[in-house]
XYZ file of C-alpha atoms in Angstrom:
715
model
C 100.012 115.489 118.240
C 98.656 114.757 114.786
C 96.062 111.980 114.822
C 97.347 108.801 113.139
C 96.778 105.083 112.838
C 98.923 103.051 115.196
C 99.495 99.391 114.327
C 100.677 96.866 116.894
C 100.937 93.097 116.469
C 99.846 90.116 118.616
C 102.223 87.184 118.390
C 101.417 85.478 121.669
C 97.670 85.205 121.948
C 97.624 83.380 125.315
C 99.748 86.182 126.749
C 97.418 88.835 125.369
C 94.422 87.054 126.855
C 96.142 86.743 130.220
C 96.933 90.434 130.312
C 93.425 91.413 129.216
C 91.953 89.188 131.910
C 94.310 90.544 134.549
C 95.966 87.181 135.245
C 99.528 88.351 134.547
C 100.946 89.682 137.781
C 103.143 92.517 136.459
C 103.958 93.927 133.057
C 106.386 96.413 131.542
C 104.999 98.289 128.552
C 107.204 99.816 125.893
C 105.945 101.375 122.653
C 108.064 102.407 119.663
C 106.267 104.253 116.854
C 107.150 105.663 113.490
C 104.725 108.461 112.904
C 105.002 108.510 109.142
C 104.371 104.821 108.660
C 101.783 104.530 111.391
C 103.369 101.476 112.984
C 104.317 100.509 116.506
C 106.031 97.655 118.301
C 104.648 96.789 121.722
C 106.837 94.628 123.944
C 105.424 93.235 127.178
C 107.472 91.581 129.907
C 105.667 89.781 132.743
C 106.704 88.089 135.951
C 103.938 85.525 135.794
C 105.820 83.064 133.627
C 103.911 83.918 130.505
C 106.991 85.230 128.702
C 106.811 88.111 126.249
C 104.333 89.126 123.610
C 104.095 91.505 120.662
C 100.622 92.940 120.332
C 98.961 94.424 117.244
C 95.906 96.653 117.531
C 94.492 99.072 114.968
C 93.011 102.362 116.190
C 92.414 105.942 115.075
C 93.171 107.230 118.542
C 96.527 108.525 119.715
C 96.116 106.466 122.862
C 96.110 102.697 122.366
C 94.278 100.786 125.071
C 96.246 97.648 124.360
C 94.757 95.478 127.063
C 91.122 96.463 126.794
C 89.034 93.338 126.111
C 87.669 93.350 122.568
C 84.261 92.144 123.704
C 82.009 92.401 126.694
C 80.829 89.582 128.943
C 78.337 88.543 126.269
C 81.121 87.820 123.813
C 79.671 90.364 121.394
C 82.137 93.072 120.352
C 80.135 96.036 121.571
C 82.466 98.673 120.165
C 81.980 97.166 116.702
C 78.269 98.007 116.763
C 76.565 101.004 115.199
C 73.573 101.496 117.468
C 72.292 104.382 115.363
C 71.094 101.802 112.833
C 68.025 99.621 113.280
C 69.111 95.951 112.992
C 65.894 95.305 111.064
C 66.948 97.851 108.441
C 70.606 96.925 107.871
C 71.941 94.268 110.196
C 75.432 94.372 108.684
C 75.779 98.070 109.488
C 74.306 97.549 112.950
C 76.751 94.735 113.739
C 79.825 96.194 112.007
C 79.397 99.954 111.620
C 81.539 100.772 114.642
C 84.313 98.447 113.494
C 84.183 99.843 109.957
C 84.486 103.414 111.234
C 87.488 102.534 113.397
C 89.339 100.679 110.628
C 89.809 102.931 107.600
C 91.476 101.191 104.698
C 95.272 101.379 104.852
C 96.817 102.375 101.512
C 98.526 98.984 101.203
C 95.251 97.017 101.231
C 92.566 96.488 98.631
C 90.286 95.439 101.472
C 90.636 95.049 105.209
C 88.278 93.017 107.342
C 88.208 90.510 110.142
C 89.825 87.815 107.989
C 92.754 90.126 107.251
C 92.869 91.169 110.893
C 93.361 87.556 111.954
C 95.785 86.902 109.099
C 97.864 89.875 110.243
C 98.167 88.355 113.705
C 99.018 84.970 112.234
C 101.599 86.463 109.887
C 103.292 88.256 112.746
C 103.708 84.899 114.461
C 105.088 83.476 111.226
C 107.461 86.394 110.798
C 108.924 85.855 114.238
C 109.300 82.135 113.532
C 111.076 82.878 110.251
C 113.371 85.509 111.719
C 114.352 83.508 114.812
C 117.792 81.933 114.356
C 118.521 78.294 115.030
C 115.827 76.414 113.161
C 116.509 72.979 111.725
C 115.286 70.839 108.845
C 112.258 72.068 106.961
C 111.828 74.962 109.393
C 115.295 76.199 108.452
C 114.415 75.854 104.775
C 111.399 78.048 105.316
C 113.587 80.622 107.093
C 116.138 80.547 104.259
C 113.375 80.908 101.664
C 112.073 83.961 103.510
C 115.551 85.443 103.933
C 116.267 85.167 100.210
C 112.959 86.855 99.437
C 113.840 89.680 101.837
C 117.278 90.238 100.273
C 116.255 93.105 97.995
C 119.804 94.273 97.296
C 120.847 90.874 95.940
C 117.663 90.622 93.864
C 118.367 94.094 92.472
C 121.987 93.349 91.615
C 121.106 90.027 89.981
C 118.827 91.724 87.458
C 117.442 89.273 84.906
C 120.365 86.876 85.315
C 118.276 84.219 87.143
C 115.870 84.144 84.175
C 118.643 84.064 81.595
C 118.525 80.314 80.851
C 114.734 80.277 80.545
C 114.649 83.353 78.322
C 117.355 81.788 76.157
C 115.349 78.558 75.906
C 112.317 80.499 74.694
C 114.419 82.503 72.259
C 115.908 79.303 70.841
C 112.513 77.959 69.744
C 112.495 77.791 65.952
C 110.647 74.559 65.218
C 106.957 74.623 66.268
C 107.208 70.871 66.881
C 109.394 71.653 69.897
C 106.708 73.798 71.538
C 105.366 70.942 73.756
C 108.813 70.459 75.302
C 109.191 74.184 75.975
C 105.712 74.463 77.486
C 106.375 71.452 79.737
C 109.611 73.109 80.873
C 107.798 76.350 81.745
C 104.944 74.511 83.466
C 107.543 72.800 85.613
C 108.448 76.195 87.088
C 104.883 77.374 87.539
C 104.550 79.490 84.393
C 100.857 79.116 83.391
C 101.303 79.041 79.619
C 98.516 78.031 77.161
C 96.771 75.461 79.399
C 96.945 73.721 82.769
C 98.054 70.140 83.228
C 97.979 68.222 86.492
C 96.193 65.557 88.494
C 92.645 65.341 89.788
C 90.375 62.833 91.443
C 88.704 60.521 88.954
C 85.121 61.575 89.583
C 83.836 58.282 88.183
C 85.891 56.411 90.778
C 86.866 58.829 93.506
C 89.517 56.596 95.040
C 91.914 57.151 92.121
C 93.820 60.098 90.650
C 93.934 60.719 86.895
C 95.587 63.288 84.641
C 93.731 66.479 83.829
C 94.206 69.109 81.121
C 92.257 72.354 81.378
C 92.004 75.845 79.948
C 94.393 78.472 81.286
C 97.168 80.827 80.316
C 95.377 84.198 80.520
C 97.004 87.217 82.117
C 93.832 89.095 83.038
C 91.726 87.693 85.903
C 88.896 86.261 83.789
C 87.844 85.614 80.195
C 85.193 88.351 80.411
C 87.875 91.005 80.833
C 88.816 90.315 77.198
C 85.276 90.124 75.849
C 83.115 92.751 77.575
C 82.546 95.902 75.542
C 81.803 98.490 78.265
C 84.124 101.466 78.560
C 85.716 100.301 81.827
C 86.662 96.922 80.298
C 88.092 98.614 77.205
C 90.161 100.933 79.407
C 91.511 97.993 81.398
C 92.518 96.181 78.200
C 94.354 99.266 76.960
C 96.217 99.559 80.262
C 96.999 95.838 80.183
C 98.671 96.134 76.784
C 100.618 99.163 78.034
C 101.703 97.166 81.076
C 102.927 94.225 78.994
C 104.870 96.640 76.788
C 106.434 98.207 79.891
C 107.573 94.828 81.162
C 109.054 93.950 77.767
C 110.825 97.317 77.789
C 112.277 96.675 81.237
C 113.500 93.335 79.911
C 115.472 95.145 77.218
C 113.211 95.293 74.172
C 113.195 98.481 72.072
C 110.001 100.505 72.527
C 108.541 99.712 69.092
C 109.189 95.998 69.510
C 107.789 95.995 73.055
C 104.554 97.624 71.879
C 104.229 95.215 68.961
C 104.863 92.194 71.170
C 102.350 93.415 73.762
C 99.698 93.754 71.061
C 100.532 90.252 69.879
C 100.145 88.838 73.398
C 96.775 90.544 73.747
C 95.617 89.015 70.461
C 96.663 85.510 71.493
C 95.059 85.780 74.915
C 91.846 87.201 73.467
C 91.549 84.186 71.181
C 92.132 81.894 74.172
C 89.554 83.783 76.249
C 86.971 83.531 73.490
C 87.295 79.742 73.540
C 87.258 79.458 77.344
C 84.276 78.182 79.306
C 82.845 80.888 81.574
C 82.878 80.623 85.362
C 79.168 80.029 85.785
C 79.104 77.085 83.378
C 82.180 75.652 85.080
C 80.178 75.456 88.325
C 78.445 72.400 86.883
C 81.041 69.650 87.429
C 79.638 67.620 84.535
C 80.647 70.421 82.166
C 84.328 69.794 82.867
C 84.386 65.996 82.811
C 85.412 64.428 79.480
C 87.512 61.287 79.812
C 89.803 60.448 76.906
C 92.800 58.326 76.066
C 95.936 60.157 75.013
C 95.247 58.935 71.464
C 91.812 60.561 71.530
C 93.290 63.767 72.917
C 95.901 63.764 70.158
C 93.183 63.372 67.530
C 91.371 66.335 69.085
C 94.493 68.531 68.809
C 96.653 67.278 65.910
C 99.184 70.127 66.014
C 100.282 69.813 69.647
C 102.167 66.579 70.436
C 100.856 65.385 73.817
C 103.197 62.418 74.117
C 106.156 64.716 73.661
C 104.698 67.059 76.294
C 104.059 64.231 78.789
C 107.580 62.871 78.346
C 109.149 66.297 78.875
C 106.932 66.884 81.919
C 108.147 63.592 83.455
C 104.533 62.477 83.774
C 103.768 58.821 84.546
C 101.800 56.723 82.011
C 98.510 58.379 81.044
C 95.922 55.669 80.361
C 93.097 58.153 81.001
C 93.027 61.936 80.834
C 90.189 64.206 81.834
C 89.930 66.932 79.208
C 88.027 69.646 81.039
C 87.094 71.828 78.072
C 87.533 70.029 74.715
C 86.353 73.049 72.716
C 89.079 75.173 74.296
C 91.789 72.708 73.306
C 90.449 72.480 69.751
C 90.581 76.256 69.440
C 94.017 76.418 71.106
C 95.375 73.864 68.664
C 94.130 75.925 65.715
C 95.630 79.040 67.305
C 99.029 77.379 67.724
C 98.958 76.152 64.127
C 98.137 79.603 62.731
C 100.382 81.745 64.954
C 103.963 82.544 63.889
C 106.618 81.084 66.163
C 107.910 84.561 66.999
C 104.483 85.561 68.311
C 104.251 82.449 70.458
C 107.663 83.255 71.894
C 106.499 86.760 72.821
C 103.518 85.225 74.658
C 105.761 82.799 76.535
C 108.271 85.532 77.453
C 105.466 87.638 78.870
C 104.190 84.884 81.126
C 107.669 83.996 82.328
C 108.355 87.630 83.230
C 104.936 88.102 84.823
C 105.267 84.929 86.904
C 108.671 86.089 88.170
C 108.013 89.826 88.567
C 107.830 90.028 92.342
C 111.283 88.444 92.712
C 112.865 90.512 89.948
C 114.361 94.005 90.417
C 112.151 96.674 91.917
C 111.082 98.199 88.600
C 109.456 94.901 87.544
C 107.750 94.356 90.899
C 106.421 97.914 90.996
C 105.107 97.723 87.427
C 103.383 94.431 88.203
C 101.828 95.926 91.327
C 100.749 99.073 89.477
C 98.563 97.174 87.047
C 97.411 94.041 88.858
C 96.848 95.622 92.283
C 96.432 99.371 91.807
C 94.538 99.408 88.498
C 92.503 96.225 88.930
C 91.885 96.333 92.686
C 92.460 99.929 93.806
C 95.293 99.124 96.222
C 97.414 102.244 96.576
C 100.655 100.916 98.034
C 102.472 97.610 98.212
C 102.382 95.779 101.506
C 105.623 95.734 103.497
C 108.236 93.442 102.043
C 108.189 91.163 105.082
C 104.474 90.489 104.691
C 104.846 89.660 101.011
C 107.726 87.311 101.775
C 105.799 85.587 104.582
C 102.970 85.074 102.087
C 105.301 83.562 99.492
C 106.951 81.294 102.064
C 103.557 80.098 103.274
C 102.525 79.393 99.672
C 105.574 77.291 98.837
C 106.638 75.746 102.187
C 103.380 76.096 104.051
C 103.433 72.909 106.090
C 107.016 73.445 107.224
C 105.959 76.856 108.471
C 102.531 75.647 109.569
C 103.917 73.030 111.914
C 105.727 75.727 113.875
C 102.608 77.911 113.823
C 100.435 75.133 115.259
C 102.893 74.572 118.090
C 102.575 78.210 119.116
C 99.021 79.259 118.309
C 96.674 76.281 118.388
C 95.811 74.675 121.688
C 93.989 71.413 122.458
C 90.876 73.211 123.741
C 90.299 74.798 120.320
C 90.384 71.400 118.624
C 88.117 69.807 121.223
C 85.613 72.656 121.032
C 85.585 72.563 117.235
C 84.994 68.810 117.181
C 82.065 69.246 119.565
C 80.569 72.007 117.434
C 81.021 69.882 114.304
C 79.071 67.037 115.901
C 76.347 69.397 117.108
C 76.001 70.984 113.675
C 75.940 67.606 111.942
C 73.105 66.712 114.279
C 71.298 69.889 113.255
C 71.730 69.009 109.597
C 70.334 65.528 110.160
C 67.276 67.172 111.671
C 67.081 69.699 108.824
C 67.171 66.941 106.200
C 64.671 64.824 108.086
C 62.181 67.683 108.364
C 62.581 69.046 104.810
C 59.016 68.973 103.405
C 60.191 69.088 99.786
C 62.402 65.969 99.858
C 61.205 62.401 99.382
C 62.177 59.616 101.751
C 64.427 58.057 99.110
C 66.508 61.203 98.646
C 66.581 61.890 102.380
C 68.034 58.444 102.975
C 70.821 59.037 100.447
C 71.492 62.479 101.951
C 71.834 60.933 105.407
C 74.353 58.417 104.059
C 76.416 61.243 102.588
C 76.226 63.325 105.761
C 77.331 60.368 107.883
C 80.364 59.886 105.612
C 81.649 63.473 105.933
C 85.137 63.454 107.471
C 86.075 66.287 109.859
C 89.610 67.651 109.785
C 90.561 70.255 112.336
C 93.688 72.387 112.565
C 96.417 70.610 110.635
C 97.245 67.408 108.723
C 97.966 64.147 110.513
C 101.145 63.713 108.430
C 103.332 66.707 107.639
C 104.729 67.175 104.136
C 108.418 66.390 103.667
C 110.347 69.137 101.855
C 113.750 67.485 102.086
C 114.075 67.191 98.294
C 113.861 70.967 97.742
C 117.149 72.857 97.670
C 116.743 76.265 99.305
C 119.493 78.862 99.672
C 119.547 82.296 101.289
C 120.950 83.972 98.156
C 118.695 82.815 95.306
C 115.095 83.967 95.711
C 113.964 83.228 92.163
C 115.818 79.918 92.091
C 114.129 78.919 95.338
C 110.747 79.706 93.783
C 111.563 77.674 90.678
C 112.761 74.677 92.672
C 109.767 74.808 95.025
C 107.385 75.017 92.072
C 109.174 72.101 90.400
C 108.822 70.085 93.617
C 105.078 70.787 93.766
C 104.723 69.992 90.085
C 106.389 66.595 90.329
C 104.590 65.759 93.558
C 101.310 66.488 91.761
C 102.107 64.561 88.599
C 103.276 61.511 90.517
C 99.766 61.204 91.962
C 98.435 60.202 88.525
C 97.330 56.579 88.627
C 97.690 56.423 92.435
C 95.070 56.209 95.156
C 93.639 59.463 96.449
C 95.341 60.672 99.626
C 92.328 61.700 101.676
C 94.544 63.069 104.425
C 96.094 65.729 102.189
C 95.195 69.368 102.833
C 94.839 72.046 100.157
C 95.271 74.899 102.661
C 98.188 75.525 104.987
C 97.624 75.544 108.785
C 98.047 79.346 109.243
C 95.395 80.096 106.587
C 92.369 82.114 107.697
C 89.839 80.114 105.719
C 88.070 76.748 105.561
C 86.831 74.483 102.781
C 84.733 71.501 101.756
C 86.145 68.958 99.309
C 83.312 67.386 97.267
C 85.427 64.618 95.720
C 86.727 63.587 99.164
C 83.661 64.531 101.218
C 85.686 66.294 103.903
C 85.255 69.537 105.814
C 88.538 71.227 106.693
C 89.282 73.981 109.209
C 92.907 75.187 109.404
C 94.261 76.338 112.739
C 94.623 79.838 111.300
C 90.890 80.542 111.335
C 90.247 79.138 114.799
C 91.159 82.450 116.389
C 89.143 85.502 117.529
C 86.692 86.756 116.300
C 85.726 83.360 114.849
C 86.470 81.406 118.000
C 87.709 82.300 121.473
C 88.227 79.639 124.175
C 85.799 80.109 127.032
C 83.779 82.780 125.261
C 79.984 82.822 125.354
C 78.896 79.748 123.411
C 76.289 81.709 121.434
C 78.962 83.914 119.856
C 81.298 80.977 119.197
C 78.457 79.093 117.522
C 77.603 82.144 115.428
C 81.229 82.660 114.378
C 83.093 79.339 114.168
C 79.844 77.346 114.189
C 78.520 79.337 111.256
C 81.722 78.554 109.351
C 81.310 74.841 110.148
C 77.706 74.923 109.000
C 78.743 76.788 105.864
C 81.304 74.138 104.874
C 78.949 71.293 105.741
C 76.210 72.849 103.603
C 78.636 72.920 100.659
C 78.203 69.168 100.519
C 74.600 69.844 99.537
C 74.873 73.064 97.520
C 74.290 73.283 93.760
C 77.700 71.667 93.121
C 78.154 69.479 96.184
C 74.768 67.788 95.836
C 75.968 66.200 92.592
C 78.601 64.129 94.445
C 77.763 61.046 96.479
C 79.085 59.948 99.865
C 82.268 58.511 98.320
C 83.024 61.617 96.251
C 81.817 60.223 92.936
C 80.006 62.498 90.503
C 76.636 60.741 90.641
C 73.016 61.875 90.678
C 71.474 60.389 93.838
C 68.343 62.558 93.724
C 64.928 61.570 92.449
C 63.868 63.643 89.449
C 61.148 65.370 91.469
C 63.486 66.242 94.329
C 66.115 67.514 91.887
C 63.531 69.831 90.332
C 62.406 71.046 93.754
C 66.023 71.737 94.708
C 66.686 73.773 91.563
C 63.574 75.858 92.168
C 64.747 76.700 95.670
C 68.272 77.403 94.473
C 66.951 79.715 91.751
C 65.235 81.789 94.429
C 68.636 82.318 96.106
C 70.336 83.102 92.796
C 67.709 85.695 91.907
C 67.850 87.246 95.370
C 71.600 87.895 95.222
C 71.517 89.001 91.583
C 69.501 91.954 92.833
C 72.349 93.183 95.040
C 74.890 95.729 93.761
C 78.431 96.633 94.807
C 80.517 99.744 94.141
C 77.328 101.502 93.117
C 77.162 100.047 89.623
C 78.006 96.334 89.577
C 75.553 93.526 90.214
C 76.482 90.409 92.160
C 76.424 87.382 89.856
C 73.739 85.285 91.517
C 74.678 82.123 89.630
C 78.435 82.423 90.155
C 77.907 82.942 93.896
C 75.057 80.447 94.301
C 77.056 77.781 96.113
C 78.554 80.190 98.641
C 75.240 81.962 99.193
C 73.484 78.638 99.733
C 76.202 77.693 102.220
C 75.919 81.031 104.065
C 72.147 80.657 104.398
C 72.379 77.043 105.516
C 75.425 77.566 107.704
C 74.030 80.184 110.053
C 70.688 78.363 110.294
C 72.459 75.121 111.244
C 74.648 76.945 113.759
C 71.571 78.431 115.424
C 69.800 75.059 115.499
C 72.877 73.385 116.988
C 73.296 76.072 119.617
C 69.653 75.963 120.715
C 69.713 72.166 120.937
C 73.051 72.154 122.760
C 74.590 74.813 125.021
C 71.714 77.201 124.368
C 69.068 74.790 125.625
C 69.478 76.138 129.153
C 70.453 79.701 128.237
C 68.014 82.413 129.184
C 67.892 86.137 129.635
C 70.037 88.822 128.091
C 73.731 89.590 128.310
C 74.775 93.154 127.503
C 71.281 93.695 126.208
C 71.220 90.759 123.756
C 69.324 87.477 123.935
C 71.149 84.220 123.184
C 69.625 84.075 119.689
C 70.670 87.646 118.978
C 74.217 86.845 120.076
C 74.394 83.930 117.625
C 73.433 86.256 114.779
C 75.913 88.887 115.944
C 78.638 86.236 116.201
C 78.131 85.474 112.507
C 77.827 89.091 111.392
C 80.906 90.364 113.190
C 83.294 87.998 111.403
C 82.360 89.739 108.111
C 83.070 93.365 109.071
C 85.164 94.852 106.267
C 86.215 97.966 104.402
C 86.972 97.482 100.719
C 87.761 99.550 97.661
C 85.253 99.901 94.809
C 87.747 98.435 92.338
C 88.232 95.414 94.583
C 84.469 94.938 94.873
C 84.111 94.970 91.078
C 86.986 92.509 90.709
C 85.404 90.247 93.300
C 82.021 90.402 91.567
C 83.631 89.385 88.274
C 85.808 86.550 89.501
C 84.935 85.420 93.024
C 82.219 82.881 93.934
C 81.677 84.714 97.231
C 79.320 87.664 97.546
C 80.292 90.998 99.059
C 80.577 90.687 102.843
C 77.584 92.937 103.439
C 75.353 90.450 101.645
C 76.916 87.488 103.402
C 75.235 88.950 106.478
C 72.074 90.644 105.217
C 71.241 88.013 102.597
C 70.853 85.049 104.982
C 69.313 87.109 107.810
C 66.596 88.487 105.554
C 65.561 84.901 104.739
C 65.297 83.731 108.349
C 62.072 83.954 110.373
C 64.296 83.199 113.358
C 66.112 86.492 112.811
C 62.849 88.401 112.381
C 61.607 86.970 115.681
C 64.889 87.511 117.546
C 64.987 91.235 116.720
C 61.197 91.785 116.599
C 61.361 92.984 112.999
C 58.050 94.009 111.505
C 56.752 92.811 108.158
C 57.990 95.148 105.461
C 61.328 95.837 107.166
C 64.374 95.688 104.892
C 65.688 92.631 106.742
C 62.423 90.704 106.228
C 62.045 89.378 102.700
C 58.380 88.904 101.773
C 59.290 85.825 99.706
C 62.105 84.335 101.740
C 64.413 81.836 100.036
C 65.475 78.597 101.670
C 67.340 75.559 100.432
C 68.676 74.307 103.777
């Protein structure tokens, strides 16, 4: 038999655990494979009352050992290791080399790592929920949304008909004075034209929401894609113009007109990019805080009528607006005034078509994928339709879907364990602040107040979002998207002038991620990430503290990173540091920035040490706090080795093994240009090389690659 990848999918994690542990009394095993696609369905029937389960495992072997435990008694995933490598030389390769070798990149992924592995399991649960008949209320709406997305034949036969009214509205623009109304209309359906308008926390008084207008409206991932002069950037710009022309051609434009319009769009977006604030400068929250009245905003941009825009957008009264980048709006206003109406219409048509491409006929979706995924990120094939439609349903109706996910995949022990780890890690941070030799007593006191005010949110929101006002049908995929976007838009705008809802989540429950909110001073851990390898109920505490505990410490440290430290305990943008302590902080942070700026990805691209500074600071602080919390808590009585590893070593391996990943060079370059997170390799090796605790745990000698002679430390 020809060797191939076999993919199977877990949808009942408790069942899988029971089988692996041998607690299910009997089981019938049935495998169906499709050799060309490399997929398999595994159905298990037990007589122990556990029900049935679909299991998903990735392997390069023809024989899938479906019930083999992923880790040994220590909790460390031993088959993920590469024991040929000295951990003091490259800890990431030591911890992950075996996993990397066993998980070659599928053609439909730009990267594949532990996060995607967990998301695949979660999405398989979501798929089953969405495809199971008989749902009611918001759950049925989610199922109908998914079904419409999956109906490729109807999407194909509908052609551009669903966009007809919007295209006609754009085409009807003749008077530039009507542009604000048209832009408001497009914004209402999620088309990111010219700028962004929404609601944000008033950072001067973090209990209230105010209006916000910000730069936006570019098609390429970042302003620098328009401005850099290297040959790769010039090639991407050429391909981008060709792609726009192709989309215009598919929409019915003659070839000459499509090429001319694509060139026009590129010119408009280049002017917008030139005026945009770069990502590093935007990391300073003070750079994007400029409060104005609507009269002051109108004086700043005399051509664009903001009152007309606000009325068309159905916005509430706007006594105060935060204008994130005034220079951008000045330049945009001049651009609008000097650009022919026909050129502006070409720009708006492009963004409407681009926003809708995935739910248009196949030729549009494939063209969109070819440029934005294959060219920019190296992904060779589209993901299966079902996965893309699960993603879109989660994006638009995420809490309707998330509620069902929580019922199936998130037990009470996970929440209890996470809450305990949060308290332990907060205790470690109190100790870390108290012992910091570079901080004065005054600043330490303020830091303790902020730490004490951090709110922990685990798993899912206390109040689920109500989607009853969205009309969803099984035969109108693009209409469903438009109505869902309009719902989100109005829900956002109606927050203006209201009190901040501190119970609102910005991630859906099935999401494999976590976040810190500086303006609300909350740490948030969706149920989706509280799965193996991050957390496993009953697993060795050292590995759980390294995995999930490291994530907790990471998010908690964000409250005191280069951005988070500028917010006080209530979420206000306020400097609570003494001048001397602020200087000492910046010196320590600069060490981290310089360290990571020395790392390269894809052989030729440097990590941006300033863009990634917050995440790198959080990685370094997070794993240190997790180790401190473990040693003061469940590790206080731990001794001896398990599977050859000490408790401290298992904490470090718990952190490292959540970052195992294969990724394409194009995706690494894209990440370096746009993403505040470093490459996964450096999320492991960067922090470890700064930690004397790591050097001691693995007996690394001075001069080893994993021992920095001038170690950096903020927290």
